Amino acid sequence: MTTTAPTGKAVPSKQISDEDVAYMKSFIGQSAVVVQWNEEASADTIRHYAWGIGDENPLWLDETYARNTRFATRVAPPTFLYSVCDAELAMGMSEGLQALHLGADVEFHRPIRLGERIRARSFVEDVREREGRRSGRLVEQVGRTDYFVGEELVGTVRNTIVCVARSTESTRMHEPRDPHLYTDEEMAEIRAEILAEEVRGPRARFAGTVHVGDVIPKVVKGPLDLITMTAYYAGAIGTAGYRGVETRVRQQERVRNGHPLAPTNLGPEHFLSEPFPSLGHQDAAMARAIGMPGAYDNGNQRVSWMTHCLTNWMGDDADLLKISVRIKQPGVFGDTQWIGGEVTRVFEDETHGACAELTLKAVNQLGVETTTAVATVSLPEA
């Protein structure tokens, strides 16, 4: 799944037809068969996910520390939801179309505690069409995934996926870009910033102590490389197509034959294609073949990075209620992203009491703003 809207100058030769649009709209309200990656928030799955997003918060990783918090046990990072099910839905997408991740709107009803079992339910909530500035006609599909512990709804993800005509060599969305080369001094500075990160801890953000204009300290992500992507996928694998070759072949056969357990959250061609389209997240040649500038990051991964910045700032007693993330540009291997923000509003909510609204942005080493986010945090009383 790619991670950005098209920005190239060429217009794809294949255009989305009325039939394509009607077929995708026919899936509104239809549930998808999803294949979960994790089913339990175990010590291992929480740790693997936290390591995969580069977040060493002791609340996720240290049982002794967590036992002395209000949770009395370890909890999972908020975006651990993506490790249960990637929430990617592009149902009814025909051959020759490309799915691009535009962003996500995520609601967190409560943290997931160590040992809890989670199940996911996904369906298409909305399909809408519009004209892209350079890509021509496109279709946005909003997939909703609800996550449950028992019968309790603990979180909801609405991922927005846009379907556009697939780029070719002559109609690519982005010009190829080699990995950025850093000087030794630049790498030393990035390393120093990583080591200086204010990892979330017992400090609290209480009602009355948070004000408009307060700065959200930055986190640094990068330079992105293959090991980082491998670590992320160890915690949250991505689409159900990620399988060892033997298992992948068997799953392809289930998809081809319409087996009731075959995944349907994406079109059949996604799972049947060889080489597997998501290889572009790790292989530059595959990425460039579908119009991306090089091997690139994952949209859900980007959401997790923005959330990591927030949970560092919050401390242990505030609650992240929701975050809305918009992805503007891809992050390719070699890119580094600096994520930070500020408090833009403090208000009283009827349900949650004192709350703060925060805005964040990610900027890469080229000075390009790649991602924006708006989040709401519930603040405890002192």
PDB file of N, CA, C and O in Angstrom, residues 326-379:
ATOM      1  N   ARG A 326      -2.885  13.247   8.054  1.00  0.00           N
ATOM      2  CA  ARG A 326      -2.931  13.376   6.605  1.00  0.00           C
ATOM      3  C   ARG A 326      -1.510  13.256   6.051  1.00  0.00           C
ATOM      4  O   ARG A 326      -0.610  13.982   6.461  1.00  0.00           O
ATOM      5  N   ILE A 327      -1.351  12.335   5.116  1.00  0.00           N
ATOM      6  CA  ILE A 327      -0.041  12.051   4.537  1.00  0.00           C
ATOM      7  C   ILE A 327       0.073  12.787   3.219  1.00  0.00           C
ATOM      8  O   ILE A 327      -0.736  12.595   2.311  1.00  0.00           O
ATOM      9  N   LYS A 328       1.102  13.617   3.105  1.00  0.00           N
ATOM     10  CA  LYS A 328       1.222  14.511   1.959  1.00  0.00           C
ATOM     11  C   LYS A 328       2.311  14.083   0.981  1.00  0.00           C
ATOM     12  O   LYS A 328       2.222  14.373  -0.209  1.00  0.00           O
ATOM     13  N   GLN A 329       3.333  13.450   1.479  1.00  0.00           N
ATOM     14  CA  GLN A 329       4.469  13.036   0.640  1.00  0.00           C
ATOM     15  C   GLN A 329       5.011  11.705   1.138  1.00  0.00           C
ATOM     16  O   GLN A 329       4.954  11.419   2.341  1.00  0.00           O
ATOM     17  N   PRO A 330       5.569  10.877   0.239  1.00  0.00           N
ATOM     18  CA  PRO A 330       6.162   9.618   0.680  1.00  0.00           C
ATOM     19  C   PRO A 330       7.474   9.856   1.408  1.00  0.00           C
ATOM     20  O   PRO A 330       8.159  10.854   1.181  1.00  0.00           O
ATOM     21  N   GLY A 331       7.808   8.921   2.292  1.00  0.00           N
ATOM     22  CA  GLY A 331       9.121   8.911   2.913  1.00  0.00           C
ATOM     23  C   GLY A 331       9.901   7.757   2.329  1.00  0.00           C
ATOM     24  O   GLY A 331       9.506   6.602   2.476  1.00  0.00           O
ATOM     25  N   VAL A 332      10.996   8.047   1.634  1.00  0.00           N
ATOM     26  CA  VAL A 332      11.761   6.989   0.975  1.00  0.00           C
ATOM     27  C   VAL A 332      12.999   6.662   1.792  1.00  0.00           C
ATOM     28  O   VAL A 332      13.389   7.396   2.707  1.00  0.00           O
ATOM     29  N   PHE A 333      13.605   5.522   1.466  1.00  0.00           N
ATOM     30  CA  PHE A 333      14.805   5.110   2.185  1.00  0.00           C
ATOM     31  C   PHE A 333      15.833   6.242   2.137  1.00  0.00           C
ATOM     32  O   PHE A 333      16.081   6.839   1.088  1.00  0.00           O
ATOM     33  N   GLY A 334      16.411   6.509   3.291  1.00  0.00           N
ATOM     34  CA  GLY A 334      17.360   7.605   3.424  1.00  0.00           C
ATOM     35  C   GLY A 334      16.742   8.858   4.013  1.00  0.00           C
ATOM     36  O   GLY A 334      17.459   9.744   4.473  1.00  0.00           O
ATOM     37  N   ASP A 335      15.408   8.934   4.038  1.00  0.00           N
ATOM     38  CA  ASP A 335      14.752  10.123   4.579  1.00  0.00           C
ATOM     39  C   ASP A 335      14.725  10.098   6.108  1.00  0.00           C
ATOM     40  O   ASP A 335      14.555   9.040   6.723  1.00  0.00           O
ATOM     41  N   THR A 336      14.857  11.274   6.689  1.00  0.00           N
ATOM     42  CA  THR A 336      14.691  11.464   8.122  1.00  0.00           C
ATOM     43  C   THR A 336      13.542  12.437   8.338  1.00  0.00           C
ATOM     44  O   THR A 336      13.412  13.414   7.593  1.00  0.00           O
ATOM     45  N   GLN A 337      12.706  12.158   9.333  1.00  0.00           N
ATOM     46  CA  GLN A 337      11.565  13.026   9.607  1.00  0.00           C
ATOM     47  C   GLN A 337      11.640  13.550  11.040  1.00  0.00           C
ATOM     48  O   GLN A 337      11.888  12.783  11.973  1.00  0.00           O
ATOM     49  N   TRP A 338      11.433  14.856  11.158  1.00  0.00           N
ATOM     50  CA  TRP A 338      11.368  15.503  12.458  1.00  0.00           C
ATOM     51  C   TRP A 338       9.901  15.816  12.732  1.00  0.00           C
ATOM     52  O   TRP A 338       9.250  16.536  11.964  1.00  0.00           O
ATOM     53  N   ILE A 339       9.363  15.266  13.824  1.00  0.00           N
ATOM     54  CA  ILE A 339       7.941  15.391  14.136  1.00  0.00           C
ATOM     55  C   ILE A 339       7.778  16.180  15.433  1.00  0.00           C
ATOM     56  O   ILE A 339       8.355  15.830  16.467  1.00  0.00           O
ATOM     57  N   GLY A 340       7.006  17.237  15.382  1.00  0.00           N
ATOM     58  CA  GLY A 340       6.747  18.043  16.560  1.00  0.00           C
ATOM     59  C   GLY A 340       5.487  18.859  16.371  1.00  0.00           C
ATOM     60  O   GLY A 340       4.810  18.757  15.346  1.00  0.00           O
ATOM     61  N   GLY A 341       5.144  19.681  17.349  1.00  0.00           N
ATOM     62  CA  GLY A 341       3.928  20.464  17.217  1.00  0.00           C
ATOM     63  C   GLY A 341       3.711  21.370  18.403  1.00  0.00           C
ATOM     64  O   GLY A 341       4.645  21.702  19.150  1.00  0.00           O
ATOM     65  N   GLU A 342       2.445  21.762  18.607  1.00  0.00           N
ATOM     66  CA  GLU A 342       2.102  22.659  19.701  1.00  0.00           C
ATOM     67  C   GLU A 342       0.646  22.479  20.099  1.00  0.00           C
ATOM     68  O   GLU A 342      -0.150  21.891  19.356  1.00  0.00           O
ATOM     69  N   VAL A 343       0.327  22.991  21.276  1.00  0.00           N
ATOM     70  CA  VAL A 343      -1.055  23.010  21.742  1.00  0.00           C
ATOM     71  C   VAL A 343      -1.768  24.171  21.059  1.00  0.00           C
ATOM     72  O   VAL A 343      -1.291  25.308  21.098  1.00  0.00           O
ATOM     73  N   THR A 344      -2.886  23.888  20.404  1.00  0.00           N
ATOM     74  CA  THR A 344      -3.607  24.931  19.673  1.00  0.00           C
ATOM     75  C   THR A 344      -4.938  25.305  20.317  1.00  0.00           C
ATOM     76  O   THR A 344      -5.529  26.325  19.971  1.00  0.00           O
ATOM     77  N   ARG A 345      -5.417  24.480  21.255  1.00  0.00           N
ATOM     78  CA  ARG A 345      -6.689  24.801  21.919  1.00  0.00           C
ATOM     79  C   ARG A 345      -6.776  24.033  23.229  1.00  0.00           C
ATOM     80  O   ARG A 345      -6.363  22.878  23.305  1.00  0.00           O
ATOM     81  N   VAL A 346      -7.324  24.671  24.253  1.00  0.00           N
ATOM     82  CA  VAL A 346      -7.630  24.016  25.524  1.00  0.00           C
ATOM     83  C   VAL A 346      -9.116  24.247  25.787  1.00  0.00           C
ATOM     84  O   VAL A 346      -9.603  25.377  25.699  1.00  0.00           O
ATOM     85  N   PHE A 347      -9.846  23.180  26.084  1.00  0.00           N
ATOM     86  CA  PHE A 347     -11.295  23.310  26.181  1.00  0.00           C
ATOM     87  C   PHE A 347     -11.872  22.267  27.134  1.00  0.00           C
ATOM     88  O   PHE A 347     -11.198  21.320  27.531  1.00  0.00           O
ATOM     89  N   GLU A 348     -13.142  22.460  27.472  1.00  0.00           N
ATOM     90  CA  GLU A 348     -13.875  21.519  28.308  1.00  0.00           C
ATOM     91  C   GLU A 348     -14.795  20.674  27.435  1.00  0.00           C
ATOM     92  O   GLU A 348     -15.551  21.208  26.621  1.00  0.00           O
ATOM     93  N   ASP A 349     -14.721  19.368  27.604  1.00  0.00           N
ATOM     94  CA  ASP A 349     -15.570  18.447  26.869  1.00  0.00           C
ATOM     95  C   ASP A 349     -16.599  17.850  27.832  1.00  0.00           C
ATOM     96  O   ASP A 349     -16.263  17.519  28.975  1.00  0.00           O
ATOM     97  N   GLU A 350     -17.843  17.727  27.362  1.00  0.00           N
ATOM     98  CA  GLU A 350     -18.907  17.232  28.241  1.00  0.00           C
ATOM     99  C   GLU A 350     -18.618  15.841  28.787  1.00  0.00           C
ATOM    100  O   GLU A 350     -18.964  15.514  29.920  1.00  0.00           O
ATOM    101  N   THR A 351     -17.977  15.013  27.971  1.00  0.00           N
ATOM    102  CA  THR A 351     -17.720  13.626  28.370  1.00  0.00           C
ATOM    103  C   THR A 351     -16.388  13.473  29.097  1.00  0.00           C
ATOM    104  O   THR A 351     -16.297  12.774  30.119  1.00  0.00           O
ATOM    105  N   HIS A 352     -15.343  14.144  28.583  1.00  0.00           N
ATOM    106  CA  HIS A 352     -13.988  13.866  29.062  1.00  0.00           C
ATOM    107  C   HIS A 352     -13.409  14.968  29.936  1.00  0.00           C
ATOM    108  O   HIS A 352     -12.278  14.825  30.424  1.00  0.00           O
ATOM    109  N   GLY A 353     -14.134  16.054  30.136  1.00  0.00           N
ATOM    110  CA  GLY A 353     -13.614  17.124  30.965  1.00  0.00           C
ATOM    111  C   GLY A 353     -12.564  17.950  30.247  1.00  0.00           C
ATOM    112  O   GLY A 353     -12.676  18.230  29.048  1.00  0.00           O
ATOM    113  N   ALA A 354     -11.508  18.325  30.964  1.00  0.00           N
ATOM    114  CA  ALA A 354     -10.462  19.171  30.381  1.00  0.00           C
ATOM    115  C   ALA A 354      -9.730  18.436  29.269  1.00  0.00           C
ATOM    116  O   ALA A 354      -9.297  17.291  29.434  1.00  0.00           O
ATOM    117  N   CYS A 355      -9.606  19.105  28.134  1.00  0.00           N
ATOM    118  CA  CYS A 355      -8.943  18.505  26.965  1.00  0.00           C
ATOM    119  C   CYS A 355      -8.041  19.535  26.298  1.00  0.00           C
ATOM    120  O   CYS A 355      -8.229  20.746  26.444  1.00  0.00           O
ATOM    121  N   ALA A 356      -7.083  19.031  25.557  1.00  0.00           N
ATOM    122  CA  ALA A 356      -6.213  19.877  24.745  1.00  0.00           C
ATOM    123  C   ALA A 356      -6.221  19.371  23.315  1.00  0.00           C
ATOM    124  O   ALA A 356      -6.211  18.159  23.080  1.00  0.00           O
ATOM    125  N   GLU A 357      -6.274  20.310  22.379  1.00  0.00           N
ATOM    126  CA  GLU A 357      -6.111  19.971  20.964  1.00  0.00           C
ATOM    127  C   GLU A 357      -4.685  20.322  20.562  1.00  0.00           C
ATOM    128  O   GLU A 357      -4.179  21.395  20.906  1.00  0.00           O
ATOM    129  N   LEU A 358      -4.063  19.409  19.839  1.00  0.00           N
ATOM    130  CA  LEU A 358      -2.674  19.600  19.442  1.00  0.00           C
ATOM    131  C   LEU A 358      -2.543  19.433  17.936  1.00  0.00           C
ATOM    132  O   LEU A 358      -3.226  18.602  17.338  1.00  0.00           O
ATOM    133  N   THR A 359      -1.678  20.209  17.340  1.00  0.00           N
ATOM    134  CA  THR A 359      -1.376  20.039  15.919  1.00  0.00           C
ATOM    135  C   THR A 359       0.090  19.659  15.778  1.00  0.00           C
ATOM    136  O   THR A 359       0.951  20.158  16.517  1.00  0.00           O
ATOM    137  N   LEU A 360       0.340  18.757  14.850  1.00  0.00           N
ATOM    138  CA  LEU A 360       1.703  18.279  14.620  1.00  0.00           C
ATOM    139  C   LEU A 360       2.013  18.289  13.128  1.00  0.00           C
ATOM    140  O   LEU A 360       1.104  18.250  12.292  1.00  0.00           O
ATOM    141  N   LYS A 361       3.281  18.286  12.830  1.00  0.00           N
ATOM    142  CA  LYS A 361       3.713  18.114  11.450  1.00  0.00           C
ATOM    143  C   LYS A 361       5.045  17.382  11.429  1.00  0.00           C
ATOM    144  O   LYS A 361       5.813  17.427  12.405  1.00  0.00           O
ATOM    145  N   ALA A 362       5.278  16.689  10.323  1.00  0.00           N
ATOM    146  CA  ALA A 362       6.556  16.018  10.088  1.00  0.00           C
ATOM    147  C   ALA A 362       7.231  16.699   8.903  1.00  0.00           C
ATOM    148  O   ALA A 362       6.592  16.921   7.865  1.00  0.00           O
ATOM    149  N   VAL A 363       8.496  17.023   9.070  1.00  0.00           N
ATOM    150  CA  VAL A 363       9.283  17.679   8.020  1.00  0.00           C
ATOM    151  C   VAL A 363      10.539  16.851   7.787  1.00  0.00           C
ATOM    152  O   VAL A 363      11.206  16.448   8.749  1.00  0.00           O
ATOM    153  N   ASN A 364      10.851  16.595   6.518  1.00  0.00           N
ATOM    154  CA  ASN A 364      12.028  15.764   6.234  1.00  0.00           C
ATOM    155  C   ASN A 364      13.295  16.592   6.059  1.00  0.00           C
ATOM    156  O   ASN A 364      13.282  17.822   6.189  1.00  0.00           O
ATOM    157  N   GLN A 365      14.393  15.895   5.764  1.00  0.00           N
ATOM    158  CA  GLN A 365      15.698  16.548   5.681  1.00  0.00           C
ATOM    159  C   GLN A 365      15.796  17.531   4.521  1.00  0.00           C
ATOM    160  O   GLN A 365      16.713  18.366   4.472  1.00  0.00           O
ATOM    161  N   LEU A 366      14.853  17.481   3.597  1.00  0.00           N
ATOM    162  CA  LEU A 366      14.820  18.419   2.467  1.00  0.00           C
ATOM    163  C   LEU A 366      13.974  19.647   2.784  1.00  0.00           C
ATOM    164  O   LEU A 366      13.800  20.520   1.934  1.00  0.00           O
ATOM    165  N   GLY A 367      13.421  19.689   3.991  1.00  0.00           N
ATOM    166  CA  GLY A 367      12.566  20.799   4.367  1.00  0.00           C
ATOM    167  C   GLY A 367      11.140  20.662   3.877  1.00  0.00           C
ATOM    168  O   GLY A 367      10.358  21.617   3.941  1.00  0.00           O
ATOM    169  N   VAL A 368      10.755  19.464   3.421  1.00  0.00           N
ATOM    170  CA  VAL A 368       9.420  19.215   2.891  1.00  0.00           C
ATOM    171  C   VAL A 368       8.501  18.733   4.004  1.00  0.00           C
ATOM    172  O   VAL A 368       8.849  17.800   4.737  1.00  0.00           O
ATOM    173  N   GLU A 369       7.332  19.352   4.106  1.00  0.00           N
ATOM    174  CA  GLU A 369       6.334  18.895   5.077  1.00  0.00           C
ATOM    175  C   GLU A 369       5.650  17.661   4.513  1.00  0.00           C
ATOM    176  O   GLU A 369       4.974  17.730   3.504  1.00  0.00           O
ATOM    177  N   THR A 370       5.826  16.537   5.165  1.00  0.00           N
ATOM    178  CA  THR A 370       5.329  15.261   4.643  1.00  0.00           C
ATOM    179  C   THR A 370       4.014  14.812   5.269  1.00  0.00           C
ATOM    180  O   THR A 370       3.269  14.045   4.661  1.00  0.00           O
ATOM    181  N   THR A 371       3.737  15.272   6.493  1.00  0.00           N
ATOM    182  CA  THR A 371       2.583  14.766   7.240  1.00  0.00           C
ATOM    183  C   THR A 371       2.082  15.839   8.186  1.00  0.00           C
ATOM    184  O   THR A 371       2.877  16.596   8.753  1.00  0.00           O
ATOM    185  N   THR A 372       0.755  15.893   8.365  1.00  0.00           N
ATOM    186  CA  THR A 372       0.162  16.760   9.379  1.00  0.00           C
ATOM    187  C   THR A 372      -0.790  15.932  10.224  1.00  0.00           C
ATOM    188  O   THR A 372      -1.291  14.896   9.796  1.00  0.00           O
ATOM    189  N   ALA A 373      -1.040  16.403  11.440  1.00  0.00           N
ATOM    190  CA  ALA A 373      -1.957  15.688  12.324  1.00  0.00           C
ATOM    191  C   ALA A 373      -2.603  16.662  13.304  1.00  0.00           C
ATOM    192  O   ALA A 373      -2.010  17.684  13.669  1.00  0.00           O
ATOM    193  N   VAL A 374      -3.827  16.325  13.692  1.00  0.00           N
ATOM    194  CA  VAL A 374      -4.538  17.035  14.751  1.00  0.00           C
ATOM    195  C   VAL A 374      -5.006  15.985  15.751  1.00  0.00           C
ATOM    196  O   VAL A 374      -5.565  14.953  15.344  1.00  0.00           O
ATOM    197  N   ALA A 375      -4.778  16.205  17.020  1.00  0.00           N
ATOM    198  CA  ALA A 375      -5.119  15.210  18.039  1.00  0.00           C
ATOM    199  C   ALA A 375      -5.815  15.865  19.217  1.00  0.00           C
ATOM    200  O   ALA A 375      -5.665  17.073  19.463  1.00  0.00           O
ATOM    201  N   THR A 376      -6.572  15.066  19.953  1.00  0.00           N
ATOM    202  CA  THR A 376      -7.228  15.514  21.183  1.00  0.00           C
ATOM    203  C   THR A 376      -6.773  14.629  22.333  1.00  0.00           C
ATOM    204  O   THR A 376      -6.813  13.404  22.243  1.00  0.00           O
ATOM    205  N   VAL A 377      -6.357  15.277  23.415  1.00  0.00           N
ATOM    206  CA  VAL A 377      -5.873  14.588  24.609  1.00  0.00           C
ATOM    207  C   VAL A 377      -6.735  15.015  25.790  1.00  0.00           C
ATOM    208  O   VAL A 377      -7.015  16.207  25.988  1.00  0.00           O
ATOM    209  N   SER A 378      -7.157  14.043  26.579  1.00  0.00           N
ATOM    210  CA  SER A 378      -7.906  14.310  27.806  1.00  0.00           C
ATOM    211  C   SER A 378      -6.926  14.502  28.956  1.00  0.00           C
ATOM    212  O   SER A 378      -6.024  13.679  29.153  1.00  0.00           O
ATOM    213  N   LEU A 379      -7.079  15.590  29.688  1.00  0.00           N
ATOM    214  CA  LEU A 379      -6.138  15.944  30.750  1.00  0.00           C
ATOM    215  C   LEU A 379      -6.723  15.636  32.126  1.00  0.00           C
ATOM    216  O   LEU A 379      -7.864  16.013  32.426  1.00  0.00           O
TER     217      LEU A 379
END
